[in-house]
């Protein structure tokens, strides 16, 4: 396959792509250096001055599990991540479908309104939103954290799913309608099964983002509703009385959580399709 | 009533045939999403704007704009805008400049493509805190970076990379890169390669092709990536605290807003700072979109779908 594909390119290209490998290697080396520094420190019994730690231990993971209530924090993170993803999909799938299928007056301003939350920093609406939630006695609660996280997740869901629906042949829906299916039936029995892979992929991406989103959770969460990022920030911020290795251990747990979801997403979708391109 | 009826009208009815007016039926599915955006985004935003115009405490007698006057009138507060811009703009520019050639080359197959893409995207999962903690160790006085520099005799004393502007810059550049790259990759793979081949056939050199064909076609992607990257870097907060100098050169505007709200409990003043932030952000996005419209308007042919 590659021989056939490459022959014409070699001629037109002038050839070398060594710089791609060099650039990626440099970037990967920097990131790996940073990650390994934290990772090795998290399993180091002590590390003074040498290239490698003086010895290894799992003590800091046990410490983090006990001291930082890691199990509970992970549970909160999963609950928030999954709830935000499911709710954004339920709200976003129908909206994305309409935007993909119907040209109507006011479509452009409507789309702008729906994606606007992605274009302004979360802290700008997060502060008044947090004030509102505290007034409604939702501040600090798990429900409050889920509610605020939907704000940036929903536009993201709409943006990445609109192209999926655009790729589905409208004739399938017309055929179903000719055969007497109502709109809800068409959606449930025809569209959804075809769009399901796309919807699942979108869900994984929303989950990756929801796990990583910091500002809004930070503004709204209380002691019992912190997600991993926020708990981690508080721990790192108040670093003075905690061993750095234990913070690193927690950070590694955080990264592995995100990495598993991202790798799952990369397995299902070509990264090219992970982005936003909406017909204008 | 009318809506439900409209939606249920089946096959035989041509779109918008009845009453010559708009058919609202198809728009019903969008309503819940719209409602959420209105209640959880537009309303809080308006609420914040109103709140910012009602100063409390010492500023209460200063009139409606006292919060804004206090922000712009205090050099320490005002400086947070500059502290943020001098991070957000160069970091976004650097990431765009690095991601653009990579995304453009990777739109065509290359041995090891999947691995390369994965390596470029994975830093997304690092998270600010791991990145910050790792950087403090990696770039610290006894970290690998300084060890390597000393071993190679490039420096005599360990260089200070973290707890200053440089630390936040590096952290942001790494954290922001995957998203910029992904957006550009999506757009680059939507540009029809035959357009460039045509330019080549017509005798255009690589510089002419780049300037007259490739870059204009990628303009929407560059604009989208620049806007998203600026939003992310302009609202920087955790890394400015963890690897920066939050009481000095990296006291960014998001931190100023947070301190007003959660350290001084002055929500109106915090809202005013948040509004200033949003205004700067939207001005930047508008500038980017204007520049993009100057660059090129039209189809890139085909696209993906």
Coordinates of C-alpha atoms in Angstrom, one line a residue:
Chain A
X1 CA 0.0 0.0 0.0
X2 CA 2.7 2.4 1.0
X3 CA 4.7 1.8 -2.1
X4 CA 1.8 2.7 -4.4
X5 CA 0.9 5.6 -2.3
X6 CA 4.3 7.0 -1.9
X7 CA 5.6 6.9 -5.5
X8 CA 3.9 10.0 -6.8
X9 CA 4.4 11.9 -3.6
X10 CA 8.2 11.3 -3.5
X11 CA 8.4 12.9 -6.9
X12 CA 6.3 16.0 -6.1
X13 CA 7.4 16.4 -2.5
X14 CA 11.1 16.9 -2.9
X15 CA 11.3 14.2 -0.2
X16 CA 12.4 14.7 3.3
X17 CA 10.2 14.9 6.3
X18 CA 13.0 14.5 8.8
X19 CA 12.1 17.8 10.5
X20 CA 8.7 16.4 11.5
X21 CA 10.4 13.5 13.4
X22 CA 12.9 15.9 14.9
X23 CA 10.3 18.3 16.1
X24 CA 8.0 15.6 17.5
X25 CA 11.0 13.9 19.2
X26 CA 12.0 17.2 20.8
X27 CA 8.5 17.9 22.1
X28 CA 8.1 14.3 23.3
X29 CA 11.5 14.4 25.0
X30 CA 10.5 17.6 26.9
X31 CA 7.1 16.2 27.9
X32 CA 8.6 12.9 28.9
X33 CA 11.3 14.6 31.0
X34 CA 8.7 16.5 32.9
X35 CA 6.4 13.6 33.3
X36 CA 9.1 11.2 34.4
X37 CA 10.5 13.8 36.9
X38 CA 7.1 13.8 38.6
X39 CA 6.5 10.0 38.2
X40 CA 9.9 9.0 39.5
X41 CA 9.6 11.4 42.4
X42 CA 6.2 9.8 43.3
X43 CA 7.8 6.4 43.7
X44 CA 11.1 7.6 45.2
X45 CA 11.9 6.9 48.8
X46 CA 14.2 9.9 48.5
X47 CA 15.9 11.8 45.7
X48 CA 18.8 14.1 46.5
X49 CA 20.9 15.5 43.7
X50 CA 21.4 12.4 41.6
X51 CA 20.2 11.6 38.1
X52 CA 17.9 9.0 39.6
X53 CA 16.1 8.5 42.9
X54 CA 18.0 6.9 45.8
X55 CA 15.4 4.1 46.2
X56 CA 11.9 3.2 45.3
X57 CA 8.7 2.8 47.3
X58 CA 4.9 2.8 46.9
X59 CA 4.5 4.6 50.2
X60 CA 3.4 7.9 48.7
X61 CA 0.5 6.3 46.8
X62 CA -0.8 4.7 50.0
X63 CA -0.3 8.1 51.8
X64 CA -2.2 9.9 49.1
X65 CA -5.0 7.4 49.2
X66 CA -5.4 7.8 52.9
X67 CA -4.5 11.4 53.5
X68 CA -6.1 13.1 50.5
X69 CA -9.2 10.9 50.5
X70 CA -8.3 9.9 47.0
X71 CA -10.9 7.2 46.6
X72 CA -13.8 9.6 47.3
X73 CA -12.3 12.3 45.1
X74 CA -12.0 9.8 42.2
X75 CA -15.6 8.8 42.8
X76 CA -16.7 12.5 42.6
X77 CA -14.7 13.0 39.5
X78 CA -16.3 9.9 37.8
X79 CA -19.8 11.0 38.8
X80 CA -19.3 14.6 37.6
X81 CA -17.6 13.5 34.4
X82 CA -20.2 10.9 33.4
X83 CA -23.2 13.1 34.4
X84 CA -21.9 16.1 32.5
X85 CA -21.2 13.9 29.4
X86 CA -24.6 12.2 29.4
X87 CA -26.5 15.5 30.0
X88 CA -24.5 17.4 27.3
X89 CA -25.2 14.6 24.8
X90 CA -28.9 14.5 25.6
X91 CA -29.1 18.2 25.1
X92 CA -26.6 18.5 22.3
X93 CA -27.5 15.7 20.0
X94 CA -30.9 17.1 18.9
X95 CA -29.5 20.6 18.6
X96 CA -26.6 19.3 16.5
X97 CA -29.0 17.4 14.3
X98 CA -31.1 20.5 13.7
X99 CA -28.1 22.6 12.9
X100 CA -26.8 20.0 10.5
X101 CA -30.0 19.5 8.6
X102 CA -32.0 22.7 8.5
X103 CA -31.2 26.0 7.0
X104 CA -33.4 28.6 8.6
X105 CA -33.2 32.3 9.1
X106 CA -31.2 33.1 12.2
X107 CA -29.2 29.9 12.0
X108 CA -25.9 31.8 12.1
X109 CA -26.7 33.9 15.2
X110 CA -28.2 30.9 16.9
X111 CA -25.0 28.9 16.3
X112 CA -22.9 31.8 17.6
X113 CA -25.0 32.0 20.8
X114 CA -24.6 28.2 21.3
X115 CA -20.8 28.3 20.9
X116 CA -20.3 31.6 22.7
X117 CA -19.6 29.9 26.1
X118 CA -16.5 28.4 24.4
X119 CA -15.2 31.8 23.4
X120 CA -15.2 33.6 26.7
X121 CA -13.0 32.6 29.7
X122 CA -15.0 30.4 32.1
X123 CA -14.1 32.6 35.0
X124 CA -16.0 35.6 33.5
X125 CA -19.4 33.9 33.8
X126 CA -18.2 31.4 36.4
X127 CA -18.1 34.1 39.2
X128 CA -21.7 35.3 38.8
X129 CA -22.9 31.8 38.1
X130 CA -21.3 30.7 41.3
X131 CA -23.0 33.6 43.2
X132 CA -26.3 32.5 41.6
X133 CA -25.8 28.9 42.7
X134 CA -24.9 29.8 46.2
X135 CA -28.0 31.9 46.3
X136 CA -30.0 28.9 45.2
X137 CA -28.3 26.7 47.9
X138 CA -26.6 24.6 45.2
X139 CA -23.1 26.1 45.8
X140 CA -20.7 23.5 47.1
X141 CA -22.9 20.6 46.2
X142 CA -22.3 17.9 43.7
X143 CA -25.4 19.0 41.6
X144 CA -23.9 22.5 41.5
X145 CA -20.6 21.2 40.1
X146 CA -22.5 19.2 37.5
X147 CA -24.6 22.2 36.4
X148 CA -21.7 24.5 35.9
X149 CA -19.7 22.0 34.0
X150 CA -22.5 21.6 31.4
X151 CA -22.0 25.2 30.3
X152 CA -18.8 24.7 28.4
X153 CA -19.5 21.0 27.6
X154 CA -22.7 21.6 25.8
X155 CA -21.3 23.9 23.1
X156 CA -18.5 21.5 22.6
X157 CA -20.9 18.6 22.1
X158 CA -22.9 20.6 19.6
X159 CA -19.8 21.6 17.7
X160 CA -18.3 18.2 17.3
X161 CA -21.5 16.4 16.6
X162 CA -22.9 18.7 13.9
X163 CA -20.3 17.4 11.3
X164 CA -21.3 13.8 12.2
X165 CA -24.9 14.4 11.3
X166 CA -23.9 16.3 8.2
X167 CA -22.3 13.2 6.9
X168 CA -25.4 11.1 7.1
X169 CA -27.3 10.8 3.9
X170 CA -30.7 12.7 4.2
X171 CA -32.3 10.2 1.8
X172 CA -32.3 7.6 4.7
X173 CA -34.6 9.9 6.7
X174 CA -36.8 10.7 3.7
X175 CA -37.2 7.0 3.0
X176 CA -38.2 6.3 6.6
X177 CA -40.7 9.2 6.5
X178 CA -42.1 7.9 3.3
X179 CA -42.7 4.6 5.0
X180 CA -44.7 6.4 7.6
X181 CA -42.2 7.0 10.5
X182 CA -42.8 10.1 12.6
X183 CA -39.9 12.4 13.5
X184 CA -39.3 10.8 16.9
X185 CA -39.3 7.4 15.3
X186 CA -36.9 8.5 12.5
X187 CA -34.6 9.9 15.1
X188 CA -34.7 6.8 17.3
X189 CA -34.7 4.1 14.8
X190 CA -32.7 5.5 11.9
X191 CA -30.5 8.4 12.9
X192 CA -29.4 7.4 16.3
X193 CA -28.1 3.9 15.3
X194 CA -26.1 5.4 12.4
X195 CA -24.8 8.3 14.5
X196 CA -24.0 6.2 17.6
X197 CA -20.3 5.7 16.9
X198 CA -19.9 9.5 16.4
X199 CA -22.0 10.2 19.5
X200 CA -19.9 7.8 21.6
X201 CA -16.7 9.3 20.3
X202 CA -18.0 12.8 21.1
X203 CA -18.9 11.6 24.6
X204 CA -15.4 10.4 25.2
X205 CA -14.0 13.8 24.2
X206 CA -16.5 15.6 26.4
X207 CA -15.4 13.3 29.2
X208 CA -11.7 14.2 28.7
X209 CA -12.5 17.8 28.8
X210 CA -14.9 17.5 31.8
X211 CA -12.2 15.7 33.8
X212 CA -9.7 18.4 33.0
X213 CA -11.9 21.5 33.4
X214 CA -10.6 23.4 36.4
X215 CA -12.0 27.0 36.8
X216 CA -15.7 26.4 37.1
X217 CA -15.4 23.4 39.5
X218 CA -12.9 25.4 41.5
X219 CA -15.4 28.3 41.9
X220 CA -18.4 26.2 42.8
X221 CA -17.2 23.1 44.6
X222 CA -17.2 22.6 48.3
X223 CA -15.2 20.3 50.5
X224 CA -17.3 17.3 49.6
X225 CA -17.7 18.0 45.9
X226 CA -14.1 18.5 44.6
X227 CA -13.1 16.8 41.5
X228 CA -9.6 15.4 41.1
X229 CA -8.2 18.6 39.4
X230 CA -9.4 20.9 42.1
X231 CA -8.4 18.6 45.0
X232 CA -5.0 18.4 43.3
X233 CA -4.7 22.1 43.0
X234 CA -5.6 22.7 46.6
X235 CA -3.1 20.1 47.6
X236 CA -0.3 21.6 45.5
X237 CA -1.2 25.1 46.5
X238 CA -1.0 24.3 50.2
X239 CA 2.2 22.3 49.5
X240 CA 4.1 23.4 52.6
X241 CA 2.9 20.7 54.9
X242 CA 2.5 17.9 52.4
X243 CA 5.4 15.8 51.0
X244 CA 5.9 16.7 47.3
X245 CA 6.1 13.0 46.5
X246 CA 2.5 12.4 47.6
X247 CA 1.3 15.3 45.5
X248 CA 3.1 13.8 42.6
X249 CA 1.5 10.4 43.3
X250 CA -1.9 12.1 43.2
X251 CA -1.0 13.9 40.0
X252 CA 0.0 10.7 38.4
X253 CA -3.3 9.1 39.3
X254 CA -5.0 12.1 37.7
X255 CA -3.0 11.8 34.5
X256 CA -3.6 8.0 34.2
X257 CA -7.4 8.6 34.5
X258 CA -7.3 11.2 31.7
X259 CA -5.0 9.1 29.6
X260 CA -7.2 6.0 29.7
X261 CA -10.1 8.0 28.4
X262 CA -8.1 9.8 25.8
X263 CA -6.5 6.6 24.5
X264 CA -10.0 5.1 24.3
X265 CA -11.1 8.1 22.3
X266 CA -8.1 7.9 20.0
X267 CA -8.9 4.2 19.3
X268 CA -12.4 5.0 18.2
X269 CA -11.8 8.1 16.1
X270 CA -9.3 9.5 13.8
X271 CA -7.9 12.7 15.5
X272 CA -8.7 14.6 12.4
X273 CA -12.4 14.1 13.2
X274 CA -11.9 15.3 16.7
X275 CA -12.2 18.9 15.7
X276 CA -14.7 21.4 14.9
X277 CA -15.7 22.2 11.4
X278 CA -19.2 23.5 10.9
X279 CA -20.6 24.4 7.6
X280 CA -21.0 28.2 7.4
Chain B
X1 CA -50.5 23.4 19.1
X2 CA -49.4 24.8 15.8
X3 CA -45.9 23.6 16.3
X4 CA -46.8 20.1 17.2
X5 CA -49.1 19.9 14.2
X6 CA -46.3 21.2 12.0
X7 CA -43.8 18.7 13.2
X8 CA -46.1 15.8 12.7
X9 CA -47.1 16.7 9.1
X10 CA -45.5 13.9 7.3
X11 CA -44.0 13.2 4.0
X12 CA -46.3 14.8 1.4
X13 CA -45.9 18.3 2.8
X14 CA -43.2 20.3 1.2
X15 CA -41.1 22.3 3.7
X16 CA -42.5 25.6 4.6
X17 CA -45.5 25.1 2.3
X18 CA -48.2 25.9 4.8
X19 CA -49.2 29.4 5.5
X20 CA -46.2 30.5 3.6
X21 CA -44.5 31.2 7.0
X22 CA -41.7 29.6 9.0
X23 CA -42.1 26.1 10.2
X24 CA -41.0 26.0 13.8
X25 CA -41.4 22.3 14.2
X26 CA -37.9 21.3 13.2
X27 CA -36.5 23.8 15.6
X28 CA -38.1 22.3 18.7
X29 CA -35.2 19.9 19.3
X30 CA -32.8 22.8 19.7
X31 CA -34.9 24.5 22.4
X32 CA -33.6 22.6 25.5
X33 CA -29.9 23.3 24.5
X34 CA -30.8 27.0 23.9
X35 CA -32.6 27.2 27.2
X36 CA -29.6 25.8 29.1
X37 CA -27.3 28.4 27.4
X38 CA -29.7 31.2 28.2
X39 CA -30.2 30.3 31.8
X40 CA -26.6 29.1 32.7
X41 CA -24.6 31.4 30.5
X42 CA -26.4 34.5 29.2
X43 CA -28.3 35.2 32.4
X44 CA -25.2 34.9 34.7
X45 CA -23.3 37.0 32.3
X46 CA -26.0 39.7 32.4
X47 CA -26.2 39.3 36.2
X48 CA -22.5 39.8 36.5
X49 CA -22.7 42.9 34.4
X50 CA -25.5 44.3 36.5
X51 CA -23.6 43.3 39.7
X52 CA -20.4 45.0 38.5
X53 CA -22.4 48.3 38.2
X54 CA -23.5 48.2 41.9
X55 CA -20.3 48.7 43.9
X56 CA -20.3 47.8 47.5
X57 CA -18.2 48.7 50.5
X58 CA -15.8 51.6 50.2
X59 CA -16.6 52.0 46.5
X60 CA -20.4 52.2 47.0
X61 CA -20.4 56.0 46.9
X62 CA -18.3 56.2 43.7
X63 CA -21.2 55.7 41.3
X64 CA -22.0 53.0 38.9
X65 CA -18.6 52.7 37.3
X66 CA -16.6 52.8 40.6
X67 CA -15.5 49.2 40.3
X68 CA -14.2 49.8 36.8
X69 CA -12.5 53.0 37.8
X70 CA -10.9 51.2 40.8
X71 CA -9.6 48.5 38.5
X72 CA -8.1 50.8 35.9
X73 CA -7.1 53.4 38.4
X74 CA -4.9 51.0 40.5
X75 CA -1.6 50.3 38.8
X76 CA -1.3 46.9 40.7
X77 CA -4.7 45.8 39.4
X78 CA -4.3 47.3 35.9
X79 CA -1.0 45.5 35.5
X80 CA -2.8 42.2 35.6
X81 CA -4.0 42.8 32.0
X82 CA -0.5 43.3 30.8
X83 CA 0.8 40.3 32.8
X84 CA -1.8 38.2 31.1
X85 CA -1.4 39.5 27.6
X86 CA 2.4 39.1 27.6
X87 CA 1.8 35.4 28.3
X88 CA -1.3 34.7 26.1
X89 CA -0.2 36.4 22.9
X90 CA 3.4 35.0 22.6
X91 CA 2.3 31.6 23.7
X92 CA -0.5 31.4 21.2
X93 CA 1.8 32.7 18.5
X94 CA 4.5 30.2 19.3
X95 CA 2.1 27.3 19.4
X96 CA 0.5 28.3 16.1
X97 CA 3.9 28.7 14.5
X98 CA 5.0 25.2 15.7
X99 CA 1.7 23.4 15.0
X100 CA 1.0 24.8 11.5
X101 CA 3.9 23.2 9.6
X102 CA 3.3 19.9 11.5
X103 CA -0.4 19.8 10.9
X104 CA 0.1 20.7 7.3
X105 CA 2.6 18.0 6.7
X106 CA 0.7 15.4 8.7
X107 CA -2.5 15.8 6.7
X108 CA -0.8 13.4 4.3
X109 CA 0.3 9.9 5.5
X110 CA 3.7 9.6 7.0
X111 CA 5.3 6.4 8.5
X112 CA 4.5 6.4 12.1
X113 CA 1.6 8.8 11.8
X114 CA -0.6 7.5 14.5
X115 CA 2.3 7.5 17.0
X116 CA 3.3 11.0 16.1
X117 CA -0.3 12.3 16.4
X118 CA -0.6 10.5 19.8
X119 CA 2.6 11.9 21.1
X120 CA 1.5 15.4 20.1
X121 CA -1.9 15.0 21.7
X122 CA -1.2 13.1 24.9
X123 CA 0.1 16.2 26.9
X124 CA -3.6 17.1 27.0
X125 CA -4.0 14.6 29.8
X126 CA -1.1 15.8 31.9
X127 CA -3.2 18.4 33.6
X128 CA -1.9 21.7 35.0
X129 CA -0.8 20.3 38.3
X130 CA 1.2 17.3 37.1
X131 CA 2.8 19.6 34.5
X132 CA 3.6 22.2 37.2
X133 CA 4.9 19.6 39.7
X134 CA 6.9 17.9 37.0
X135 CA 8.3 21.2 35.8
X136 CA 9.3 22.2 39.3
X137 CA 11.4 19.0 39.5
X138 CA 12.5 18.8 35.9
X139 CA 13.6 22.5 35.7
X140 CA 14.6 22.8 39.3
X141 CA 18.2 23.6 40.4
X142 CA 18.9 19.8 40.8
X143 CA 16.5 18.7 38.0
X144 CA 17.4 17.0 34.8
X145 CA 17.3 20.1 32.6
X146 CA 19.9 22.0 34.7
X147 CA 21.9 18.8 35.2
X148 CA 22.1 18.4 31.4
X149 CA 23.0 22.1 30.9
X150 CA 25.7 21.9 33.5
X151 CA 27.1 18.6 32.2
X152 CA 27.3 20.1 28.7
X153 CA 29.0 23.2 30.1
X154 CA 26.4 25.4 28.6
X155 CA 25.8 27.2 31.9
X156 CA 27.9 27.6 35.0
X157 CA 25.1 28.0 37.5
X158 CA 21.7 26.4 37.5
X159 CA 19.2 28.4 35.5
X160 CA 16.0 29.5 37.2
X161 CA 13.2 28.2 35.0
X162 CA 10.3 28.1 37.4
X163 CA 8.5 30.4 39.8
X164 CA 8.8 33.2 37.2
X165 CA 7.4 34.3 33.8
X166 CA 9.4 31.6 32.0
X167 CA 7.8 28.8 34.1
X168 CA 4.3 29.9 33.2
X169 CA 5.3 30.4 29.6
X170 CA 6.7 26.9 29.2
X171 CA 3.7 25.3 31.1
X172 CA 1.2 27.2 29.0
X173 CA 2.9 26.4 25.7
X174 CA 2.9 22.7 26.4
X175 CA -0.6 22.6 27.8
X176 CA -2.0 24.6 24.9
X177 CA -0.2 22.9 22.0
X178 CA -2.4 19.8 21.6
X179 CA -5.6 21.7 21.1
X180 CA -4.0 24.1 18.6
X181 CA -2.5 21.2 16.7
X182 CA -5.8 19.2 16.6
X183 CA -7.8 22.2 15.2
X184 CA -5.2 22.9 12.6
X185 CA -4.9 19.3 11.6
X186 CA -8.7 19.1 11.1
X187 CA -8.7 22.1 8.8
X188 CA -5.5 21.1 7.0
X189 CA -6.9 17.7 6.1
X190 CA -10.0 19.4 4.7
X191 CA -8.0 21.4 2.1
X192 CA -8.0 19.7 -1.3
X193 CA -4.4 18.8 -2.2
X194 CA -5.2 19.2 -5.8
X195 CA -5.3 23.0 -5.4
X196 CA -1.7 23.1 -4.5
X197 CA -0.8 20.7 -7.2
X198 CA -2.6 22.9 -9.7
X199 CA -0.5 25.9 -8.4
X200 CA 2.6 23.8 -8.8
X201 CA 1.7 22.8 -12.4
X202 CA 1.2 26.5 -13.2
X203 CA 4.7 27.1 -12.1
X204 CA 4.4 28.6 -8.6
X205 CA 7.4 28.1 -6.4
X206 CA 7.0 26.9 -2.8
X207 CA 6.9 30.4 -1.3
X208 CA 4.3 31.5 -3.8
X209 CA 2.3 28.4 -3.1
X210 CA 2.5 28.9 0.6
X211 CA 1.6 32.6 0.5
X212 CA -1.0 32.6 -2.3
X213 CA -2.6 29.2 -1.9
X214 CA -2.0 27.3 1.3
X215 CA -2.1 30.0 3.9
X216 CA -5.3 31.6 2.5
X217 CA -7.0 28.2 2.4
X218 CA -6.0 27.5 6.0
X219 CA -7.0 31.0 7.2
X220 CA -10.3 29.8 8.8
X221 CA -8.4 27.0 10.7
X222 CA -5.7 29.4 11.8
X223 CA -8.3 31.9 13.0
X224 CA -10.2 29.2 14.9
X225 CA -7.0 27.8 16.5
X226 CA -5.8 31.3 17.4
X227 CA -9.1 32.2 19.0
X228 CA -9.4 29.0 21.0
X229 CA -5.7 29.2 22.0
X230 CA -6.2 32.8 23.2
X231 CA -9.2 31.9 25.2
X232 CA -7.3 29.2 27.0
X233 CA -4.1 31.1 27.6
X234 CA -5.8 34.4 28.5
X235 CA -7.8 32.7 31.3
X236 CA -4.6 31.1 32.7
X237 CA -4.8 30.7 36.4
X238 CA -3.5 27.5 38.1
X239 CA -0.2 27.5 36.4
X240 CA 0.3 31.2 37.1
X241 CA 0.1 30.3 40.7
X242 CA 2.0 27.0 40.8
X243 CA 5.0 27.7 38.5
X244 CA 4.7 31.5 38.4
X245 CA 5.2 34.4 40.6
X246 CA 1.6 35.1 41.6
X247 CA 2.4 38.0 43.8
X248 CA 4.4 39.7 41.0
X249 CA 5.1 39.3 37.3
X250 CA 2.5 36.5 36.7
X251 CA -0.4 38.0 38.7
X252 CA -2.8 37.4 35.8
X253 CA -6.3 38.9 35.4
X254 CA -8.1 35.7 36.3
X255 CA -6.2 35.6 39.5
X256 CA -7.2 39.2 40.2
X257 CA -10.8 38.4 39.7
X258 CA -10.6 35.3 41.9
X259 CA -8.9 37.2 44.7
X260 CA -11.6 39.9 44.6
X261 CA -14.3 37.3 44.8
X262 CA -12.9 34.7 47.2
X263 CA -10.4 36.6 49.3
X264 CA -12.1 39.9 49.6
X265 CA -15.6 38.6 49.1
X266 CA -16.3 41.6 46.8
X267 CA -18.5 39.9 44.1
X268 CA -19.3 43.2 42.4
X269 CA -15.7 44.1 41.9
X270 CA -14.8 40.6 40.9
X271 CA -17.6 40.7 38.3
X272 CA -16.2 44.0 37.0
X273 CA -12.8 42.4 36.5
X274 CA -14.5 39.4 34.8
X275 CA -16.3 41.8 32.4
X276 CA -13.1 43.5 31.5
X277 CA -11.6 40.1 30.8
X278 CA -14.6 39.1 28.6
X279 CA -14.4 42.4 26.7
X280 CA -10.7 42.0 26.0
X281 CA -11.3 38.4 24.9
X282 CA -14.1 39.3 22.6
X283 CA -12.2 42.2 21.0
X284 CA -9.4 39.7 20.3
X285 CA -11.7 37.2 18.7
X286 CA -13.3 39.9 16.6
X287 CA -9.8 41.1 15.4
X288 CA -8.9 37.5 14.5
X289 CA -12.1 37.0 12.6
X290 CA -11.7 40.3 10.8
X291 CA -8.1 39.4 9.8
X292 CA -9.4 36.0 8.6
X293 CA -12.0 37.6 6.4
X294 CA -9.4 39.8 4.8
X295 CA -7.3 36.8 4.1
X296 CA -9.7 34.7 2.2
X297 CA -13.4 33.9 1.8
X298 CA -14.6 31.0 -0.2
X299 CA -14.6 27.2 -0.4
X300 CA -11.6 25.1 0.2
X301 CA -13.3 22.5 -2.1
X302 CA -14.7 19.3 -0.9
X303 CA -13.6 19.3 2.7
X304 CA -14.1 16.1 4.6
X305 CA -17.6 15.0 4.4

